XYZ file of C-alpha atoms in Angstrom:
658
model
C 77.016 106.281 136.914
C 79.949 106.439 134.765
C 81.875 109.280 136.553
C 78.992 111.506 135.803
C 78.265 114.252 138.268
C 75.930 117.259 138.331
C 76.726 120.485 139.553
C 74.838 123.759 140.148
C 75.780 127.305 139.982
C 73.250 129.272 141.681
C 72.674 132.876 142.045
C 70.112 133.691 144.782
C 68.264 137.063 145.426
C 70.478 139.316 147.562
C 69.636 142.318 150.116
C 72.781 144.183 150.752
C 73.939 143.687 154.538
C 70.618 141.609 155.173
C 72.392 138.394 155.900
C 68.930 136.802 157.403
C 67.296 137.596 154.251
C 69.938 136.426 151.908
C 70.289 133.155 153.999
C 66.441 132.447 153.599
C 67.231 133.022 149.823
C 70.182 130.791 149.709
C 68.312 127.906 151.794
C 65.319 127.880 149.263
C 67.865 127.532 146.159
C 69.626 125.125 148.314
C 66.535 122.847 148.825
C 65.297 123.005 145.198
C 69.205 121.869 144.314
C 69.209 118.931 146.560
C 66.052 117.539 144.533
C 68.290 117.559 141.397
C 70.560 114.942 142.633
C 73.618 117.563 142.907
C 77.250 116.726 143.692
C 78.437 120.076 144.194
C 76.416 123.573 144.995
C 78.121 126.894 144.728
C 76.771 130.095 145.833
C 78.353 133.866 144.804
C 81.277 135.404 146.607
C 80.174 137.099 149.856
C 76.463 135.842 149.066
C 75.600 135.737 152.975
C 76.424 139.247 153.371
C 76.036 140.777 149.905
C 79.353 141.860 148.100
C 78.544 145.380 148.034
C 78.678 146.350 151.723
C 81.926 148.595 151.730
C 82.436 149.787 154.942
C 79.757 147.849 156.573
C 82.223 144.833 156.579
C 83.753 146.679 159.668
C 80.434 146.523 161.677
C 80.294 143.854 164.147
C 76.588 143.546 163.542
C 77.254 142.357 159.870
C 80.104 139.932 160.926
C 77.952 138.518 163.563
C 74.837 138.095 161.438
C 77.220 136.380 159.137
C 78.357 133.651 161.272
C 74.822 133.017 162.186
C 73.833 132.868 158.774
C 76.727 130.319 157.974
C 75.393 128.462 161.054
C 72.089 128.097 159.353
C 73.262 126.987 156.023
C 75.624 124.497 157.677
C 72.487 123.113 160.045
C 70.488 122.726 156.584
C 73.406 120.729 154.764
C 72.762 117.925 157.311
C 71.988 114.530 155.844
C 72.532 115.589 152.546
C 75.953 114.265 150.582
C 76.290 117.261 148.083
C 79.134 119.779 148.857
C 77.857 123.306 149.191
C 80.090 126.324 148.511
C 79.166 129.612 149.947
C 80.963 132.932 150.301
C 81.022 134.941 153.513
C 83.650 137.220 155.246
C 85.880 135.356 157.690
C 87.405 137.158 160.721
C 90.496 135.419 161.902
C 92.596 137.053 164.402
C 91.030 140.432 164.286
C 91.337 140.592 160.270
C 89.051 140.241 157.758
C 89.284 137.822 154.686
C 86.933 137.121 151.738
C 86.410 133.446 152.015
C 84.598 130.461 150.538
C 82.944 128.052 153.120
C 82.755 124.268 151.970
C 80.443 122.457 153.712
C 78.967 118.815 153.753
C 76.410 116.677 155.344
C 76.344 118.881 158.358
C 80.266 119.702 158.390
C 82.578 122.203 157.575
C 85.274 120.605 155.467
C 87.229 123.884 154.841
C 87.815 127.463 154.385
C 89.136 128.704 151.053
C 90.498 132.219 151.323
C 90.517 134.531 148.309
C 94.371 135.545 147.393
C 94.286 138.199 145.077
C 92.328 141.435 145.870
C 91.183 143.871 143.528
C 92.241 147.501 144.377
C 91.364 149.479 141.510
C 88.467 151.596 140.063
C 85.178 151.088 141.751
C 86.769 147.824 143.913
C 88.834 148.749 146.634
C 88.646 145.218 148.652
C 92.054 145.607 150.167
C 90.400 148.425 152.112
C 88.510 145.688 153.989
C 90.168 142.337 153.387
C 93.370 140.839 153.394
C 95.127 138.295 151.120
C 94.985 134.701 152.067
C 99.427 135.104 152.102
C 98.671 136.973 155.216
C 96.827 134.313 156.978
C 98.669 133.872 160.248
C 97.114 130.169 160.566
C 96.401 127.082 158.617
C 93.609 125.622 160.646
C 90.877 127.469 162.417
C 87.764 126.303 165.018
C 84.406 126.995 164.124
C 83.633 129.000 167.330
C 86.463 131.243 166.179
C 84.385 132.015 162.844
C 81.279 132.580 164.556
C 79.683 129.339 163.528
C 77.741 127.363 166.149
C 76.099 123.978 166.127
C 72.429 123.415 166.961
C 73.488 120.259 168.570
C 75.069 121.277 172.270
C 76.538 117.795 172.147
C 78.961 118.047 169.043
C 82.255 119.422 170.155
C 83.847 122.406 168.573
C 86.299 121.428 165.958
C 89.014 122.891 163.608
C 89.105 122.881 160.011
C 91.917 123.727 157.217
C 91.604 127.425 156.013
C 93.988 128.722 153.137
C 94.213 129.518 149.513
C 95.044 126.239 147.787
C 92.793 123.589 149.576
C 91.579 120.514 147.565
C 88.567 119.006 148.549
C 88.683 115.271 147.968
C 84.948 113.848 148.143
C 86.084 110.143 149.165
C 88.324 109.701 145.970
C 85.265 110.156 143.790
C 85.465 113.895 142.960
C 88.278 116.232 143.607
C 87.396 120.204 143.372
C 89.182 123.307 144.562
C 87.954 126.672 144.963
C 89.047 130.072 143.939
C 87.495 133.577 144.333
C 86.747 136.093 141.376
C 89.918 138.180 140.909
C 91.996 135.047 141.632
C 91.155 133.788 138.122
C 92.644 137.083 136.757
C 95.945 136.592 137.792
C 99.023 135.347 136.141
C 99.266 132.388 137.775
C 95.852 131.875 139.252
C 95.527 129.389 142.276
C 93.412 127.009 140.065
C 96.465 126.356 137.988
C 98.212 125.160 141.221
C 95.080 123.053 142.441
C 94.631 121.462 139.128
C 98.339 120.159 138.515
C 97.680 119.016 142.246
C 94.825 116.707 141.178
C 91.702 119.143 141.392
C 89.400 118.229 138.422
C 86.579 120.859 138.995
C 87.573 124.506 139.747
C 84.888 126.469 141.420
C 84.940 130.192 141.089
C 82.530 131.997 143.354
C 82.525 135.807 142.136
C 81.011 139.189 142.263
C 81.903 140.414 138.850
C 80.372 143.659 137.627
C 78.883 144.014 134.182
C 80.494 146.176 131.493
C 80.517 146.371 127.791
C 82.469 143.435 126.346
C 83.149 142.101 129.953
C 80.809 138.865 129.337
C 82.723 137.905 126.331
C 85.820 138.307 128.145
C 84.849 136.311 131.247
C 83.895 133.711 128.921
C 86.777 133.365 126.986
C 88.902 133.572 130.188
C 86.661 130.580 131.802
C 86.682 128.315 128.831
C 90.317 128.912 128.009
C 91.256 128.290 131.671
C 89.308 124.962 131.545
C 91.042 123.770 128.420
C 94.549 124.606 129.617
C 94.014 123.104 132.828
C 92.222 120.214 131.313
C 89.611 120.732 134.030
C 85.691 121.432 134.720
C 85.050 125.058 135.668
C 82.249 126.392 137.389
C 81.967 129.980 137.598
C 78.806 131.879 139.579
C 78.622 135.711 139.908
C 76.546 137.824 142.122
C 73.565 139.068 140.531
C 71.516 142.570 140.265
C 70.414 142.626 143.591
C 73.633 144.000 144.581
C 74.135 147.712 145.222
C 73.702 149.798 142.079
C 75.579 152.819 143.536
C 78.463 152.774 140.935
C 78.231 149.574 138.917
C 75.823 147.006 138.090
C 75.900 143.055 138.759
C 74.552 140.615 136.225
C 74.572 137.143 137.715
C 76.701 135.773 135.240
C 77.297 131.953 135.520
C 78.839 129.495 133.544
C 80.268 125.930 133.172
C 82.910 124.825 131.127
C 84.568 121.497 130.447
C 88.163 121.489 128.773
C 87.357 124.375 126.713
C 83.471 123.514 125.806
C 81.021 125.694 127.277
C 78.497 123.253 128.783
C 75.896 126.068 129.914
C 75.935 129.507 130.642
C 73.293 132.274 131.972
C 71.356 133.672 129.173
C 70.116 137.219 130.497
C 72.612 140.368 130.267
C 71.437 141.367 133.820
C 69.814 138.870 136.330
C 68.944 139.081 139.894
C 68.856 135.344 140.107
C 69.271 132.295 138.451
C 70.306 128.466 138.759
C 72.428 126.645 136.125
C 73.110 122.771 136.178
C 75.389 120.748 134.303
C 76.601 117.243 134.185
C 80.384 117.023 134.285
C 82.026 113.757 132.805
C 85.186 113.215 134.921
C 86.122 110.398 133.041
C 86.817 112.360 129.860
C 89.081 114.624 131.815
C 90.981 111.660 133.437
C 91.175 110.394 130.034
C 92.455 113.595 128.606
C 95.114 114.287 131.396
C 96.314 110.604 131.353
C 97.320 111.010 127.122
C 98.496 114.779 127.717
C 102.017 114.233 128.961
C 102.601 117.987 129.212
C 99.866 118.295 131.977
C 102.012 115.763 133.711
C 105.482 117.338 132.982
C 104.030 120.450 134.176
C 102.954 119.142 137.563
C 106.668 117.743 138.062
C 107.909 121.197 136.977
C 106.014 123.309 139.103
C 106.070 120.734 141.996
C 107.651 123.588 144.293
C 104.204 125.556 143.583
C 101.851 122.331 143.941
C 103.499 121.531 147.312
C 101.563 124.447 148.559
C 98.483 122.613 147.904
C 96.485 120.729 150.901
C 93.991 117.937 150.408
C 90.911 117.757 152.534
C 89.307 114.492 152.536
C 85.980 113.622 153.458
C 84.268 110.587 153.312
C 81.094 110.763 151.195
C 79.864 107.403 150.445
C 76.651 108.542 148.955
C 78.009 111.373 146.626
C 75.053 111.888 144.246
C 75.984 110.841 140.760
C 74.271 111.675 137.765
C 73.057 109.880 134.695
C 74.521 112.439 132.382
C 71.376 113.443 130.838
C 71.968 117.121 130.902
C 75.143 116.650 128.606
C 74.742 117.587 125.189
C 75.251 114.275 123.151
C 75.169 114.477 119.134
C 74.446 111.285 117.245
C 77.288 112.605 114.910
C 80.120 113.760 117.060
C 82.243 114.458 113.927
C 79.807 116.787 112.326
C 79.174 120.428 113.781
C 75.705 121.192 114.882
C 74.752 123.930 112.835
C 74.662 124.258 109.160
C 77.124 127.193 109.107
C 79.724 125.526 111.453
C 79.432 122.454 109.362
C 80.037 124.391 106.000
C 82.952 126.184 107.670
C 84.421 123.044 109.153
C 84.007 120.940 105.830
C 85.787 123.835 103.995
C 88.556 123.982 106.266
C 89.301 120.103 106.056
C 89.071 120.367 102.449
C 91.885 122.680 102.386
C 93.826 120.738 104.545
C 93.546 117.781 102.259
C 94.287 120.003 99.386
C 97.297 121.451 101.176
C 98.769 117.802 102.200
C 98.421 116.545 98.637
C 100.182 119.289 97.007
C 102.904 118.946 99.218
C 103.499 115.610 98.484
C 102.958 116.362 94.564
C 105.324 119.207 94.937
C 108.181 116.621 96.443
C 107.414 113.947 93.962
C 106.813 115.953 91.049
C 103.814 113.299 90.112
C 100.603 113.472 88.817
C 97.605 112.407 91.053
C 96.036 109.132 90.100
C 92.774 108.235 91.434
C 90.578 105.183 91.015
C 86.972 106.435 90.706
C 84.081 104.026 91.603
C 81.291 106.688 91.635
C 80.666 106.240 95.066
C 81.541 109.026 97.632
C 84.993 108.159 99.070
C 86.383 108.075 95.615
C 84.547 111.350 94.648
C 86.264 113.210 97.556
C 89.722 112.085 96.742
C 89.143 112.975 93.091
C 87.744 116.572 94.128
C 90.993 116.936 96.178
C 93.239 116.010 93.541
C 91.742 118.553 91.307
C 91.535 121.403 93.532
C 95.277 120.539 94.354
C 96.377 120.755 90.657
C 94.571 124.125 90.568
C 96.584 125.371 93.592
C 99.499 124.450 91.861
C 98.284 126.098 88.750
C 98.593 122.681 86.555
C 96.646 121.892 84.050
C 93.508 119.686 84.791
C 94.698 117.180 82.340
C 97.527 116.174 84.681
C 94.705 114.461 86.653
C 94.774 110.828 85.866
C 91.374 109.413 86.812
C 90.824 105.742 86.363
C 87.667 104.048 86.231
C 87.737 100.111 86.175
C 84.478 98.502 85.897
C 84.096 94.677 87.103
C 81.275 92.240 87.802
C 79.609 94.603 90.672
C 79.619 97.784 88.614
C 76.158 99.233 88.398
C 75.352 101.710 85.358
C 74.476 104.456 87.603
C 77.929 104.502 89.407
C 79.741 103.864 86.120
C 78.028 106.781 84.457
C 78.507 108.829 87.217
C 82.091 108.330 87.541
C 82.385 109.472 83.607
C 80.259 112.443 84.080
C 82.440 113.630 87.305
C 85.764 112.859 85.821
C 85.159 115.160 82.485
C 83.250 117.891 84.464
C 86.577 118.499 86.142
C 88.302 118.910 82.778
C 90.074 115.651 82.201
C 89.251 112.456 80.233
C 88.623 109.336 81.992
C 90.847 106.359 81.632
C 88.528 103.053 81.220
C 90.221 99.707 81.991
C 87.794 96.996 82.248
C 89.101 94.274 84.600
C 86.454 91.592 84.135
C 88.576 89.735 81.706
C 91.931 89.797 83.987
C 89.708 88.923 86.949
C 88.378 85.940 85.095
C 91.559 84.892 84.167
C 93.087 85.592 87.611
C 90.493 83.265 89.143
C 91.188 80.555 86.777
C 94.530 80.697 87.346
C 93.709 79.913 91.027
C 91.470 77.225 90.225
C 88.477 79.077 91.439
C 84.958 78.488 89.261
C 84.418 81.963 88.883
C 81.080 81.488 90.107
C 81.041 81.135 93.784
C 80.709 84.525 95.132
C 82.999 84.447 98.124
C 85.680 86.471 99.687
C 88.143 85.516 97.141
C 85.817 86.674 94.239
C 85.433 89.915 95.978
C 89.135 90.715 96.924
C 90.380 89.720 93.435
C 88.493 92.865 91.954
C 89.936 95.072 94.408
C 93.641 93.999 94.033
C 93.276 94.073 90.359
C 92.427 97.523 90.583
C 95.067 98.664 92.856
C 97.697 96.838 90.645
C 96.481 98.669 87.597
C 96.749 101.902 89.442
C 100.080 101.513 90.837
C 101.192 100.281 87.425
C 99.637 103.200 85.537
C 101.044 105.462 87.910
C 104.692 104.008 87.131
C 103.915 104.316 83.456
C 103.081 108.082 83.832
C 104.830 109.585 86.566
C 102.025 109.345 88.832
C 101.131 109.128 92.684
C 98.373 106.714 93.593
C 96.049 109.037 95.783
C 94.039 106.724 98.491
C 90.293 106.770 98.565
C 89.690 104.924 101.836
C 88.165 106.942 104.994
C 88.593 106.586 108.753
C 85.368 104.451 109.127
C 86.539 101.802 106.602
C 89.698 101.742 108.541
C 88.414 101.092 111.949
C 86.243 98.544 110.584
C 88.958 96.886 108.521
C 86.151 97.095 105.583
C 88.901 97.091 102.838
C 90.733 94.551 100.735
C 94.312 94.150 102.322
C 96.870 95.277 99.691
C 93.717 96.131 97.546
C 92.004 99.519 97.991
C 93.785 99.712 101.762
C 97.018 100.573 99.621
C 98.030 104.071 97.811
C 101.075 106.301 97.968
C 99.149 108.899 99.514
C 95.876 108.804 101.371
C 93.543 112.270 101.376
C 90.435 110.616 103.283
C 92.225 108.468 105.825
C 91.124 110.605 108.941
C 87.683 111.427 107.928
C 84.652 109.448 108.767
C 81.885 108.124 106.769
C 79.510 110.345 108.148
C 81.575 113.323 107.404
C 82.445 112.393 103.722
C 79.066 112.982 102.540
C 78.727 116.594 103.946
C 82.266 117.281 102.567
C 81.003 116.439 99.110
C 77.869 118.566 99.939
C 79.926 121.701 100.914
C 82.037 121.232 97.705
C 78.696 121.305 95.723
C 77.253 124.027 97.686
C 79.988 126.381 97.408
C 80.174 125.390 93.501
C 84.264 125.010 93.644
C 83.532 123.116 90.580
C 80.472 124.467 88.971
C 79.968 122.169 86.126
C 80.363 119.213 88.690
C 77.248 120.128 91.076
C 74.618 118.139 88.974
C 76.613 114.632 89.408
C 77.824 115.456 93.004
C 73.999 115.554 93.994
C 73.551 112.123 92.536
C 76.597 110.650 94.007
C 75.210 111.656 97.590
C 71.898 109.984 96.697
C 73.733 106.509 95.618
C 73.720 103.651 98.167
C 76.873 102.896 99.760
C 78.630 99.958 98.034
C 81.944 98.153 97.246
C 80.137 96.900 94.097
C 82.074 93.616 94.220
C 79.035 91.501 93.655
C 76.686 91.652 90.139
C 73.891 94.377 90.130
C 70.382 93.134 89.720
C 68.843 92.236 86.061
C 68.002 96.072 85.805
C 71.715 97.042 86.641
C 71.030 98.486 89.938
C 73.224 98.166 92.913
C 72.456 94.898 95.112
C 75.320 95.137 97.624
C 74.693 97.504 100.084
C 77.490 97.864 102.820
C 75.501 98.912 105.574
C 73.419 95.825 105.114
C 76.609 94.007 105.955
C 78.355 95.822 108.572
C 75.689 98.237 110.111
C 74.920 101.714 109.944
C 78.041 103.855 109.707
C 76.458 106.608 111.893
C 76.473 104.033 114.592
C 80.122 103.012 113.889
C 81.493 106.372 113.789
C 79.671 107.219 117.231
C 81.384 104.080 118.771
C 84.712 105.037 116.951
C 84.756 108.486 118.464
C 84.386 107.537 121.964
C 86.793 104.759 121.692
C 89.354 106.800 120.365
C 88.794 110.143 121.355
C 88.310 109.118 125.306
C 88.964 105.854 125.839
C 85.675 105.084 127.236
C 84.862 101.467 127.986
C 82.229 99.578 125.803
C 79.688 99.684 128.383
C 79.685 103.440 128.678
C 79.835 103.675 124.863
C 76.771 101.567 124.696
C 74.981 103.692 127.577
C 75.613 106.594 125.720
C 74.466 105.204 122.076
C 70.979 104.191 123.735
C 70.671 107.824 124.585
C 71.793 109.225 121.249
C 70.007 106.797 119.161
C 66.717 105.844 121.043
C 64.472 107.127 118.583
C 66.334 105.213 115.621
C 67.509 101.767 116.969
C 66.354 99.219 119.642
C 69.137 98.367 122.223
C 69.236 94.882 120.722
C 70.194 96.405 117.025
C 72.706 98.814 118.807
C 74.538 96.060 121.021
C 74.474 93.808 117.769
C 76.688 96.380 115.644
C 78.800 97.327 118.737
C 79.629 93.924 119.080
C 80.846 93.817 115.294
C 82.445 96.857 115.450
C 84.482 95.644 118.739
C 85.505 92.544 116.900
C 86.474 93.963 113.864
C 88.392 97.019 115.446
C 90.716 94.603 117.096
C 91.009 91.837 114.519
C 91.528 94.234 111.552
C 94.564 96.245 113.067
C 96.934 94.684 110.843
C 95.430 96.475 107.874
C 96.062 99.954 109.579
C 99.589 98.947 110.507
C 100.863 99.379 107.310
C 98.313 102.096 105.880
C 100.006 104.740 103.689
C 100.802 108.179 104.721
C 98.151 110.834 104.551
C 96.902 114.122 106.090
C 95.376 113.999 109.508
C 92.547 116.717 110.020
C 90.983 116.146 113.268
C 91.712 114.831 116.681
C 90.703 111.296 115.960
C 92.899 109.555 113.566
C 94.492 106.131 113.217
C 97.935 106.494 111.646
C 100.219 103.795 113.205
C 103.158 106.490 113.235
C 101.610 108.760 115.614
C 97.728 108.375 116.399
C 96.898 104.853 116.878
C 99.562 102.304 118.052
C 97.998 98.759 118.875
C 99.557 95.333 118.356
C 97.525 93.508 116.051
C 97.456 90.446 117.734
C 95.853 92.049 120.896
C 92.883 90.346 122.624
C 89.221 91.742 122.665
C 88.047 89.275 125.102
C 88.048 91.989 128.131
C 86.001 94.350 125.688
C 83.323 91.724 124.631
C 82.993 90.718 128.265
C 81.986 94.363 129.269
C 79.393 94.172 126.279
C 78.181 90.753 127.077
C 77.248 91.801 130.860
C 75.816 95.053 129.553
C 73.274 92.983 127.362
C 72.155 91.101 130.191
């Protein structure tokens, strides 16, 4: 479903050199994994015999037992569409190889052989095994590997054997296998396989435990998954291996494009199972956009030519519903308080740094229209901090508040208090009379609360900001955020326009936490109290009159829907290019306890329509600092024709709603 596939990294109990016992344990784990709808199941390096057999690998009894064990495992996979990867020795023309056997539905797809063998410290694999580079053949019969079939009517057959095999499961999932030390090489086989099309890399390993080695492995796996834009499954031998000189930990990890999806928790484990749901659409989207990935595939075509694709029809390859994937309601916001504070502090510094550079170039004074709402508050704080960084007086900050028809007492008083707490005096320009005159000039009755009535106020404010900046050598700092840009919830040539925007790549759900972080860290200690009240104020454009008590009546989220939903839609639309039906599926999972499917569908439909229809406002947005991977600058991050049709997107949503 939506290209979600579940994988398993399984560390079974092991008895060194007891293949019968080890296969029994593998089969127990295998049966459990089949119940979990798993597409790919991986066991550790040399799991059939145990990794630490040493010179026992030269014993024919062990090699024969390994072949018998592989035959049992192969038979057990019959009737199942899950790919199973298990480690065992391979005897090829009288020479031993450390190998991974890949099985599917009772058939051996191929044998991947380890290329880079450790020959240092406690590991002397070259004493027992040969590198894949020494393989004298490219195909081998099962009988030559000591594998037999239960069904005597089935004829012996040959399978590919080598180091750069890519297993293609009916075009649905492509994976490659490397073995332990292969990953540590300067150019590991996984690099070649990924450039040749492998989306999942499986590493079956037997890595001993040392102080700090676990962290090193984790960094290596996650970084490899990032540089190769792939999923990476790592499973290592457990504590049942020989402890003659070392101890093994059973370390397991599953990473995706630089993110660790899951990891075994114990430092030393005898056995364990890890499951994770991979999102192949995510990887395909990243690779499609990352042109350096395609360029690398072209550049290293000589290397990728070494890869060999092994195709096997698997029409019933198990798909997952993705429920094991971590899914946050607020994807722009880190999951922990400490990370959130760090993230917000870093973004604030980036905003400040961008504005400082622009002020240095223009030698201007920051001019901010202050409404008492969160967006203008954040822009004002950034401007004040930029002046501090430049050792310029707070009085250089030109903060203008412009009350009009919809201004409430609360936001008006908060704007004045905030401006003064930052060490400058507010410029107060009441625009009601100017707006009334303008509406009269248009022939508008001034009573009808239509779009002209509302936008007249927004454009009057922008005109004042621009002209006041001209009078005082200023630079108008834009206040609009990323969520407003996505929805087009701004007045064209009104609050949509500025000379430099500092909030343009910050979503509405994050703006709140940005201000909260500034208040908590007391960058401006005199402002803490008013910042807290601003955070408690409902989001509103304040373009319609307040009630008889001066309170806000026009609440943005009543009109356009919850910003937490829109930011969710925005993130998955821009970051990964997901189709509307997949985004809807994820939204219903993430918000199942908050919104009904009908409510989610309603607001997603609105988001989709506005996202297309309002592109013309984004096409001429001002310069601004980019702080995250999701941004909408027409000069780099998001280029879209203003007259594009939304028909196909809405059709998907309509189909999903039925």
